[in-house]
XYZ file of C-alpha atoms in Angstrom:
682
model
C 0.000 0.000 0.000
C 1.213 3.473 -0.832
C 0.978 5.850 2.078
C 1.706 9.505 2.591
C 3.886 10.991 5.248
C 3.283 14.526 6.516
C 5.559 16.914 4.747
C 6.283 20.604 4.952
C 6.208 23.199 2.211
C 7.306 26.754 1.731
C 3.761 27.783 2.474
C 3.534 25.879 5.761
C 6.932 27.211 6.787
C 5.709 30.720 6.093
C 2.572 30.016 8.085
C 4.624 28.843 11.035
C 6.948 31.814 10.846
C 4.295 34.441 10.295
C 3.480 36.929 13.033
C -0.013 38.097 12.111
C -0.914 41.705 12.726
C -4.508 40.612 13.215
C -5.462 37.467 15.140
C -7.555 35.032 13.109
C -11.103 35.727 14.321
C -11.809 32.011 14.173
C -9.634 31.682 17.265
C -11.956 33.670 19.497
C -15.684 33.954 20.074
C -15.562 37.721 19.960
C -14.006 39.439 16.958
C -11.721 42.429 17.156
C -12.267 45.916 15.838
C -10.326 46.059 12.597
C -9.242 49.659 12.438
C -8.272 50.965 9.042
C -6.128 53.651 10.609
C -3.286 53.237 13.063
C -2.326 49.569 12.866
C -2.559 48.998 9.155
C -0.864 52.275 8.279
C 1.874 52.066 10.874
C 4.376 51.059 8.219
C 3.987 54.467 6.630
C 5.112 56.333 9.747
C 7.401 59.186 8.890
C 5.885 59.606 5.441
C 3.150 62.155 5.004
C 0.246 60.866 2.939
C 0.950 63.352 0.186
C 4.618 63.986 0.755
C 6.743 64.419 -2.355
C 9.895 63.494 -0.476
C 9.182 60.376 1.571
C 11.877 59.012 3.808
C 11.671 55.503 2.364
C 13.975 54.679 -0.548
C 12.341 53.936 -3.879
C 14.268 50.898 -5.068
C 11.880 50.631 -8.015
C 12.654 54.140 -9.275
C 11.131 57.590 -8.928
C 7.384 58.003 -8.981
C 4.827 60.584 -8.048
C 1.662 60.260 -6.018
C -0.351 59.094 -8.992
C 0.172 57.544 -12.410
C 1.290 59.937 -15.161
C -1.758 59.022 -17.253
C -3.983 60.240 -14.398
C -1.859 63.314 -13.699
C -2.423 64.336 -17.319
C -6.162 64.038 -16.845
C -5.965 66.154 -13.692
C -3.971 68.777 -15.577
C -6.599 68.767 -18.328
C -9.389 69.233 -15.814
C -10.927 65.801 -16.452
C -10.176 64.473 -12.965
C -9.977 66.004 -9.481
C -6.591 65.939 -7.714
C -5.484 62.593 -6.334
C -5.972 63.652 -2.710
C -9.636 64.281 -3.494
C -10.023 60.900 -5.178
C -8.642 58.890 -2.262
C -10.524 57.992 0.947
C -10.075 59.851 4.188
C -7.779 57.013 5.307
C -6.611 55.059 2.244
C -5.739 51.442 2.806
C -1.959 51.081 2.855
C -0.570 48.072 1.004
C 2.834 46.909 2.158
C 4.882 46.181 -0.943
C 6.331 42.701 -1.199
C 9.862 43.602 -2.262
C 10.266 47.237 -3.292
C 8.440 50.418 -4.109
C 7.175 50.312 -7.653
C 6.945 52.579 -10.648
C 3.932 53.357 -12.762
C 3.210 52.065 -16.222
C 3.020 48.977 -18.386
C 0.522 46.298 -19.283
C -0.005 42.962 -17.585
C -0.632 40.505 -20.412
C -2.507 37.300 -19.692
C -5.005 35.010 -21.423
C -8.413 33.357 -20.995
C -10.104 30.579 -22.939
C -13.387 32.439 -23.345
C -16.584 33.248 -21.528
C -16.336 30.285 -19.136
C -12.882 31.316 -17.939
C -14.135 34.155 -15.767
C -12.591 32.615 -12.631
C -9.200 33.812 -13.904
C -10.539 37.368 -13.927
C -11.727 36.900 -10.362
C -8.346 35.590 -9.320
C -6.288 38.365 -10.918
C -7.992 41.775 -10.902
C -10.697 41.421 -8.274
C -11.191 43.524 -5.148
C -13.953 45.147 -3.147
C -14.438 42.631 -0.334
C -15.397 44.075 3.023
C -12.425 42.180 4.479
C -9.435 40.470 2.888
C -7.076 37.591 3.548
C -3.336 38.074 3.879
C -0.906 36.403 1.507
C -0.103 33.667 4.032
C -3.842 33.141 4.687
C -3.343 33.633 8.432
C -5.019 37.035 8.752
C -8.447 38.431 8.051
C -7.985 42.177 7.930
C -9.656 45.437 6.834
C -10.393 46.145 3.210
C -13.441 48.172 2.166
C -14.598 47.916 5.780
C -12.496 49.883 8.253
C -14.211 48.364 11.288
C -15.898 44.993 11.757
C -17.218 44.105 15.221
C -19.275 41.145 16.380
C -21.182 40.475 19.586
C -20.428 37.633 22.010
C -22.590 34.978 20.363
C -21.802 35.955 16.753
C -25.384 36.883 15.937
C -24.777 40.595 15.312
C -22.077 42.427 13.367
C -21.467 46.176 13.224
C -19.625 47.177 10.068
C -18.172 50.541 9.093
C -17.222 51.310 5.511
C -13.940 53.066 4.816
C -15.012 56.696 4.560
C -14.382 58.288 1.194
C -14.034 55.142 -0.913
C -15.411 55.969 -4.359
C -16.735 53.947 -7.229
C -14.681 54.063 -10.417
C -16.837 56.941 -11.737
C -16.094 59.081 -8.667
C -19.395 58.608 -6.817
C -19.001 57.779 -3.104
C -19.596 54.303 -1.719
C -22.084 54.565 1.165
C -24.606 52.449 3.024
C -27.152 53.436 0.378
C -25.278 50.996 -1.855
C -25.318 48.382 0.915
C -29.057 48.818 1.378
C -29.673 48.541 -2.368
C -27.463 45.459 -2.699
C -29.322 43.658 0.065
C -32.943 44.793 -0.103
C -33.257 45.354 -3.845
C -30.966 42.651 -5.238
C -30.353 39.848 -2.726
C -33.943 39.836 -1.433
C -35.509 40.417 -4.846
C -36.698 36.975 -5.948
C -36.750 38.052 -9.593
C -33.035 38.865 -9.504
C -31.803 36.337 -6.953
C -33.090 32.786 -6.763
C -32.605 31.868 -3.149
C -30.945 34.080 -0.588
C -27.142 33.708 -0.783
C -26.099 31.500 2.156
C -23.655 34.070 3.530
C -26.581 36.501 3.933
C -28.772 34.089 5.891
C -28.658 32.205 9.158
C -28.010 28.485 9.173
C -31.789 27.978 9.234
C -32.095 29.907 5.966
C -33.645 33.008 7.535
C -32.383 36.163 5.782
C -30.326 38.498 7.940
C -31.804 41.724 9.268
C -30.094 44.864 7.977
C -30.034 48.123 9.935
C -28.542 51.256 8.394
C -27.010 53.425 11.131
C -25.529 56.253 9.068
C -23.794 56.843 5.733
C -20.928 54.500 6.602
C -22.135 52.189 9.378
C -24.572 49.299 9.184
C -25.537 46.365 11.389
C -26.461 42.844 10.322
C -28.320 40.481 12.644
C -28.775 36.748 12.169
C -31.448 34.450 13.570
C -28.734 32.415 15.292
C -24.951 32.304 15.626
C -23.090 32.970 12.369
C -19.439 32.653 13.469
C -18.069 32.231 9.933
C -19.603 35.456 8.634
C -16.283 37.248 9.063
C -14.527 34.662 6.879
C -17.373 34.919 4.339
C -16.782 38.648 4.026
C -13.143 38.023 3.070
C -13.847 35.471 0.351
C -14.732 35.472 -3.335
C -18.183 36.655 -4.286
C -19.385 36.345 -0.681
C -17.284 39.235 0.564
C -18.712 41.584 -2.067
C -22.425 40.990 -1.604
C -22.775 44.455 -0.052
C -20.264 46.296 -2.243
C -20.746 45.222 -5.857
C -23.961 47.046 -6.791
C -23.563 50.822 -7.352
C -27.038 52.136 -6.598
C -26.635 55.439 -8.430
C -26.015 53.571 -11.687
C -28.245 50.494 -11.354
C -31.426 52.216 -10.155
C -32.209 53.173 -13.740
C -32.571 49.491 -14.677
C -34.586 48.422 -11.597
C -38.363 48.418 -11.842
C -38.773 49.533 -8.214
C -36.950 52.773 -9.021
C -37.871 53.304 -12.644
C -41.471 52.607 -13.615
C -40.406 52.483 -17.268
C -37.630 49.920 -16.681
C -39.553 47.023 -18.236
C -40.432 48.842 -21.449
C -36.996 50.388 -21.751
C -35.467 46.918 -21.434
C -37.735 45.535 -24.149
C -36.928 48.490 -26.400
C -33.222 47.773 -25.865
C -33.652 44.183 -27.007
C -33.764 42.426 -23.643
C -36.462 39.988 -22.487
C -37.355 42.341 -19.650
C -35.940 44.470 -16.883
C -34.512 41.470 -15.015
C -32.514 40.344 -18.050
C -31.212 43.868 -18.596
C -30.303 44.439 -14.949
C -28.507 41.092 -14.836
C -26.606 41.727 -18.057
C -25.500 45.246 -17.133
C -25.090 44.990 -13.388
C -24.046 41.441 -12.598
C -20.413 41.930 -11.610
C -20.078 38.462 -10.122
C -21.039 36.661 -13.334
C -18.132 34.999 -15.115
C -17.284 38.063 -17.150
C -17.325 41.804 -16.662
C -19.117 42.784 -19.844
C -20.282 46.322 -19.120
C -17.623 49.061 -19.337
C -20.135 51.553 -17.912
C -20.625 49.633 -14.647
C -18.831 51.459 -11.802
C -16.681 49.126 -9.676
C -14.185 49.145 -6.825
C -11.618 47.093 -8.744
C -8.026 48.266 -9.311
C -8.607 48.034 -13.064
C -11.952 48.592 -14.755
C -13.358 47.155 -17.959
C -12.676 49.140 -21.120
C -13.171 46.396 -23.690
C -15.245 43.306 -22.787
C -14.351 39.898 -24.141
C -17.565 39.646 -26.138
C -16.532 42.637 -28.282
C -13.115 41.529 -29.441
C -10.353 38.952 -29.389
C -9.097 40.333 -26.125
C -10.444 42.045 -23.039
C -8.824 45.194 -21.720
C -8.959 46.653 -18.218
C -7.538 50.075 -17.387
C -6.467 51.520 -14.046
C -9.243 52.809 -11.818
C -8.583 56.525 -11.174
C -10.504 56.270 -7.894
C -8.846 53.123 -6.561
C -8.682 53.451 -2.801
C -5.351 51.845 -1.914
C -1.873 53.355 -1.724
C 1.641 52.094 -1.146
C 3.665 52.951 1.961
C 4.775 56.237 0.410
C 1.211 57.318 -0.190
C 1.301 56.745 -3.960
C -1.991 55.572 -5.403
C -2.182 52.016 -6.665
C -2.243 50.082 -8.930
C 1.184 50.501 -10.434
C 0.405 48.899 -13.817
C -1.699 50.887 -16.283
C -3.591 48.009 -17.905
C -4.415 44.330 -17.795
C -5.029 42.614 -21.119
C -6.549 39.156 -21.521
C -6.101 37.571 -24.933
C -8.736 34.993 -25.855
C -7.837 31.555 -27.177
C -9.191 28.109 -26.426
C -6.073 26.384 -27.745
C -3.757 25.426 -24.895
C -0.710 24.967 -27.131
C -1.147 28.471 -28.523
C -1.242 29.795 -24.965
C 1.886 27.870 -24.085
C 3.750 29.094 -27.151
C 3.050 32.679 -26.080
C 4.080 31.885 -22.508
C 7.509 30.484 -23.388
C 8.043 33.398 -25.765
C 7.743 35.707 -22.754
C 4.467 37.291 -23.801
C 2.777 37.006 -20.379
C 3.866 38.936 -17.321
C 2.153 36.409 -15.024
C 0.043 33.395 -15.849
C -0.738 30.172 -13.985
C -3.629 28.510 -15.722
C -4.426 25.815 -18.323
C -0.949 24.957 -19.638
C 0.809 24.735 -16.273
C 0.760 20.942 -16.004
C 3.513 18.338 -15.874
C 3.461 17.832 -19.645
C 4.618 21.411 -20.268
C 6.827 21.923 -17.218
C 10.163 20.786 -18.686
C 9.799 22.862 -21.847
C 8.824 25.883 -19.775
C 11.942 25.539 -17.622
C 14.170 25.022 -20.678
C 12.944 28.275 -22.229
C 13.285 30.508 -19.149
C 16.369 32.375 -20.348
C 15.186 32.949 -23.923
C 11.691 33.906 -22.791
C 12.823 36.261 -20.031
C 10.698 34.660 -17.336
C 10.992 32.353 -14.331
C 8.966 29.224 -13.661
C 7.648 29.639 -10.124
C 6.432 26.474 -8.446
C 3.030 26.799 -6.828
C 2.188 24.805 -3.731
C -0.553 22.267 -4.266
C -3.457 22.235 -1.831
C -5.416 19.527 -3.646
C -6.195 16.127 -2.165
C -5.519 14.710 -5.613
C -4.792 16.313 -8.957
C -7.668 14.335 -10.477
C -10.616 12.917 -8.582
C -13.134 10.670 -10.340
C -16.837 11.050 -9.548
C -19.591 8.705 -10.709
C -22.985 10.384 -11.013
C -25.143 9.015 -8.186
C -28.017 11.246 -9.370
C -28.076 9.853 -12.910
C -31.478 9.982 -14.605
C -31.105 6.353 -15.661
C -32.155 4.279 -12.635
C -30.026 1.292 -13.645
C -26.849 3.378 -13.940
C -27.744 5.255 -10.771
C -27.887 1.969 -8.854
C -24.446 0.944 -10.126
C -22.868 4.296 -9.310
C -24.333 4.291 -5.792
C -22.785 0.877 -5.128
C -19.843 1.458 -2.811
C -18.333 -1.946 -3.688
C -18.323 -0.988 -7.365
C -16.360 2.179 -6.575
C -13.924 0.332 -4.313
C -13.263 -2.257 -7.009
C -12.530 0.366 -9.657
C -10.188 2.158 -7.270
C -8.178 -1.041 -6.819
C -8.097 -1.398 -10.618
C -6.073 1.830 -11.081
C -2.279 1.579 -11.258
C -1.467 4.985 -9.797
C 2.277 4.388 -9.850
C 2.090 3.961 -13.617
C 0.203 7.248 -13.836
C 2.935 8.886 -11.767
C 5.743 7.416 -13.866
C 4.179 8.244 -17.235
C 2.243 11.487 -16.681
C 3.424 13.033 -13.405
C 7.173 12.996 -14.221
C 7.718 10.390 -11.492
C 6.850 12.980 -8.843
C 3.737 12.366 -6.766
C 2.005 10.008 -4.391
C -1.265 8.094 -4.694
C -4.101 9.673 -2.724
C -7.840 9.524 -2.243
C -10.124 12.599 -1.909
C -9.159 13.395 1.682
C -7.437 16.219 3.581
C -3.713 16.506 2.899
C -0.924 15.885 5.442
C -0.608 19.657 5.996
C -4.224 19.829 7.141
C -5.338 19.661 10.761
C -7.982 17.212 9.507
C -5.466 14.774 8.014
C -6.372 11.097 8.444
C -3.766 8.815 6.870
C -6.165 5.882 6.705
C -8.739 7.992 4.838
C -6.165 9.300 2.351
C -4.696 5.832 1.688
C -7.723 3.514 1.617
C -8.305 1.349 -1.474
C -5.168 2.646 -3.199
C -3.476 -0.724 -3.775
C -3.316 -1.679 -7.431
C -4.771 -5.185 -7.251
C -6.754 -6.300 -10.333
C -7.401 -9.729 -8.800
C -8.979 -8.117 -5.769
C -10.965 -5.750 -7.983
C -12.295 -8.698 -9.996
C -13.229 -10.566 -6.837
C -15.117 -7.567 -5.420
C -17.049 -7.174 -8.675
C -17.804 -10.900 -8.750
C -19.074 -10.836 -5.170
C -21.225 -7.777 -5.928
C -22.974 -9.629 -8.765
C -21.311 -7.979 -11.766
C -20.943 -10.957 -14.072
C -19.167 -11.457 -17.397
C -21.119 -10.302 -20.437
C -20.561 -10.097 -24.157
C -17.294 -8.741 -25.457
C -15.639 -9.090 -22.063
C -17.769 -6.298 -20.581
C -19.322 -7.075 -17.221
C -22.987 -6.499 -16.563
C -24.987 -5.636 -13.471
C -27.477 -8.153 -12.025
C -30.239 -6.488 -14.088
C -28.227 -6.893 -17.285
C -26.955 -3.307 -17.598
C -23.466 -3.378 -19.125
C -20.642 -1.682 -17.263
C -19.979 0.657 -20.163
C -19.676 4.343 -19.329
C -18.500 7.703 -20.696
C -16.333 10.115 -18.736
C -16.902 13.823 -19.423
C -13.654 15.814 -19.260
C -13.178 19.567 -19.565
C -10.150 19.444 -21.832
C -9.353 23.138 -21.468
C -9.560 23.163 -17.672
C -6.612 23.655 -15.325
C -5.253 20.134 -15.851
C -7.421 19.110 -18.783
C -4.597 17.787 -20.966
C -3.261 15.439 -18.333
C -6.784 14.378 -17.370
C -7.477 13.169 -20.915
C -4.221 11.218 -20.946
C -4.797 9.807 -17.467
C -8.309 8.638 -18.246
C -7.000 7.043 -21.447
C -4.611 4.972 -19.327
C -7.314 4.194 -16.765
C -9.555 3.082 -19.619
C -7.153 0.194 -20.284
C -6.830 -0.609 -16.585
C -10.589 -0.807 -16.130
C -10.985 -2.853 -19.307
C -8.844 -5.500 -17.621
C -11.589 -5.970 -14.998
C -14.487 -5.851 -17.430
C -15.422 -2.159 -17.474
C -15.620 -0.321 -20.804
C -14.844 3.392 -20.666
C -15.296 6.046 -23.359
C -13.719 9.488 -23.091
C -15.626 12.624 -24.022
C -13.239 15.574 -23.935
C -14.862 18.904 -24.694
C -14.589 22.671 -24.125
C -15.247 23.748 -20.598
C -18.465 25.558 -21.493
C -19.997 22.322 -22.830
C -18.700 20.282 -19.918
C -20.123 22.819 -17.472
C -23.579 22.420 -18.997
C -23.389 18.637 -18.686
C -22.457 18.616 -15.019
C -24.892 21.381 -14.083
C -27.696 19.362 -15.659
C -26.255 16.121 -14.151
C -26.297 14.628 -17.650
C -23.120 12.529 -17.361
C -21.952 9.097 -16.224
C -18.777 10.209 -14.530
C -16.479 13.207 -14.580
C -13.148 14.339 -13.173
C -11.961 17.459 -11.392
C -9.254 18.705 -9.050
C -9.378 17.619 -5.421
C -10.394 20.901 -3.836
C -10.713 20.814 -0.074
C -7.357 19.166 0.568
C -5.886 22.093 2.480
C -6.842 25.720 3.221
C -10.417 25.159 2.014
C -11.313 21.864 3.719
C -14.406 23.240 5.439
C -15.681 25.346 2.544
C -14.924 23.386 -0.639
C -16.651 20.337 0.786
C -17.987 18.807 -2.420
C -15.703 15.764 -2.296
C -16.826 15.049 1.266
C -20.576 15.630 1.101
C -23.417 16.512 -1.277
C -22.955 20.271 -0.914
C -20.461 22.984 -1.623
C -19.834 25.948 -3.923
C -20.081 26.009 -7.684
C -23.021 23.635 -7.968
C -21.896 21.173 -5.326
C -20.625 17.618 -5.397
C -19.817 16.042 -8.740
C -20.895 12.664 -7.334
C -24.331 14.008 -6.346
C -25.146 17.207 -8.190
C -28.919 17.109 -7.679
C -28.706 16.346 -3.964
C -26.311 19.290 -3.694
C -28.898 21.469 -5.409
C -31.513 20.279 -2.925
C -29.198 21.105 -0.040
C -28.443 24.586 -1.384
C -31.893 25.683 -2.591
C -34.288 23.476 -0.663
C -35.648 22.263 -4.007
C -34.463 21.022 -7.399
C -35.004 22.430 -10.884
C -36.089 18.994 -12.097
C -38.012 16.264 -10.338
C -35.826 14.643 -7.704
C -34.542 11.366 -9.140
C -34.237 9.835 -5.689
C -34.483 10.963 -2.088
C -31.064 11.378 -0.453
C -30.098 8.502 1.882
C -29.617 8.888 5.614
C -25.844 9.346 5.500
C -26.254 12.326 3.141
C -28.827 14.085 5.328
C -26.802 13.270 8.460
C -23.866 15.160 6.960
C -26.152 18.069 6.150
C -27.326 18.217 9.764
C -23.756 18.089 11.004
C -22.723 20.850 8.627
C -25.549 23.042 9.922
C -24.159 22.490 13.415
C -20.673 23.284 12.167
C -21.797 26.561 10.592
C -23.514 27.773 13.765
C -20.978 26.637 16.375
C -19.051 29.614 17.823
C -16.272 27.556 19.409
C -13.578 26.689 16.820
C -12.425 23.495 18.562
C -15.970 22.173 18.716
C -16.437 23.124 15.059
C -13.399 21.051 14.130
C -14.760 18.027 15.976
C -18.064 18.354 14.128
C -16.274 18.544 10.795
C -14.283 15.425 11.645
C -17.609 13.605 11.997
C -18.530 14.728 8.481
C -15.196 13.427 7.214
C -15.688 10.114 9.018
C -18.903 9.559 7.053
C -17.149 10.525 3.807
C -14.400 8.042 4.618
C -16.903 5.253 5.241
C -19.050 5.993 2.172
C -16.104 6.488 -0.230
C -18.007 8.861 -2.511
C -15.271 9.391 -5.106
C -11.992 7.932 -6.347
C -8.691 9.773 -6.106
C -5.582 9.315 -8.205
C -2.312 11.219 -7.758
C -1.263 14.020 -5.458
C 1.330 15.724 -7.632
C 3.956 18.354 -6.987
C 1.609 21.205 -7.790
C 1.123 23.600 -10.630
C 3.448 26.419 -11.650
C 3.374 29.951 -12.986
C 5.387 31.868 -15.542
C 6.552 35.164 -14.055
C 8.302 37.639 -16.341
C 11.674 38.813 -15.092
C 10.481 42.394 -15.652
C 7.550 41.889 -13.236
C 8.366 42.751 -9.625
C 6.744 42.257 -6.202
C 5.137 38.886 -7.004
C 6.970 37.382 -4.048
C 7.687 33.859 -5.288
C 5.734 30.727 -4.524
C 2.165 30.726 -3.249
C -0.616 28.153 -2.933
C -2.586 27.094 -6.007
C -6.154 27.010 -4.787
C -9.466 28.428 -6.043
C -10.555 29.503 -2.569
C -7.206 31.197 -2.051
C -7.776 32.741 -5.480
C -4.239 32.459 -6.787
C -2.660 34.980 -7.235
C -5.108 37.445 -5.591
C -3.684 37.471 -2.032
C -0.271 38.365 -3.504
C -1.778 41.827 -4.155
C -1.349 42.317 -7.921
C -2.170 45.992 -7.460
C 1.388 46.443 -6.076
C 3.083 44.441 -8.830
C 5.050 46.591 -11.259
C 7.010 46.358 -14.483
C 10.582 47.606 -14.694
C 10.889 47.730 -18.464
C 8.918 47.070 -21.605
C 9.050 43.639 -23.189
């Protein structure tokens, strides 16, 4: 049996060495006041906010208090002075290596409309709170103060005074009120209250507006993870992504002509128009007129051209330690191509300042390293947080009852796990670097269970055949086994071939196809663009699929969809419809089958987890959820590899080296791209 031993990484060493400025609120029942003033700006002591001669050395070169392109607009009378554009107390970003200089374009790439997560990872901002680079701290962002009561049922939040939308209008609690009452609670615009805005019983929070910058939220019961929600992804922007002054014109409650105007503009109605023009958290920012809080704002949407272009926000509300307004780079450009080899060719030619998506697998690693000098970039290893680089999920909610019965058979899944030669996968596809692993927390995780991670990993075709024999899967025609009801064990795996590790997934499943054929299971491979694959899994119209093992480390308790029928992004791949039931309380189609007791037991435990104020007790509850996942063996893992990698141009500064690769972490977001800078043109 292959087993894993706990191992350290650069990331865990950094975690151990870090001395957080802000204690993790999960460590106490009562949160701290996160002041946006003294503590966070202490590093700028000795430098006046608008000093032209700061004491600190500028190792990156001379710069002013704003970008030259903005200074020109001020001179022309098109913009107010920078001190009038910044908040009363701008958020100070501590640079990673050196003070930067203004200018340049960050070039990157996306595959198309379904690749919006890369936009979220790279140029996003606007959360009430934010995570630090080492993930240890939750600290101020748009909110300057964030207080909770003793039982975590009430939170008092103060917005950073003077933050402005990208068109210069102030951000106030009027925007918060609009975002909650007129968007989140509007059933035409939002189907089901977002879970971060409701208690664990599903009751929407109560919002009280205190003044222009302060508001209070109250939950029906304890909501101890609300602070973490407000520092994550879409969740942390629920109150700060809808500029009321702009969006009121499209909302029927504020414009009685909104419906007719939408129809006249070619939309199906006001809801379709509002969603198209004001839905920042959809997978693409398509409306250049939509005011945002991002460091760069949309100038050319992807739907209009072969590339998307984002330009610096003149009202961005963060500064460096010398008081110079961020971001340093003028633009971010995303070329559009669905061809991974075309992307890679551009990468090794040095055309991307930073990129860590799609081509950064083992198959391309050696060539990327070989071309570092000629391409003028460095290959930076990213630290894997996945339980496995490729987990395999059979669809337990399949519409076909006969297939559903097979896929729900735990013995069937155990047998097919024993039929996989993971060492061969490692030797052939993972460059001989990796260890076999099931979908379970990694050794770095406080939830690590070696037995869980290592169960059913032995490559033993004889044992696999015996398990299938004992379970009643007998030999059929053409060497393909059949279930007791005569259904052949012949299935199709749906693979997103332009996903993060899509190329290696296709190759791996092609090898597994031969391994499973040896025990009487016929597998077909259906590789397709991510958009098509996404439709299949969302409509649970697939036999089995593969995806990365999220939830291995950092995001164990949030990306839970390998451990239970729940989670973000549609939920568990092994039980998509049950996940929908858990999330919405109903399903879009008739429920194919009621969830069994072990599924609902996990749901009950997760409700307890979400409402438990004590962190140690929460951990014990989550371990119970994992114990059920271990027993049920919902999905099959393969190889825990060495992690992905990024190309970082030598001319790009302040990236700071390695970081975790994780969707919850949002690589590279916590590395603060707004303080990255370019030292010379390509």
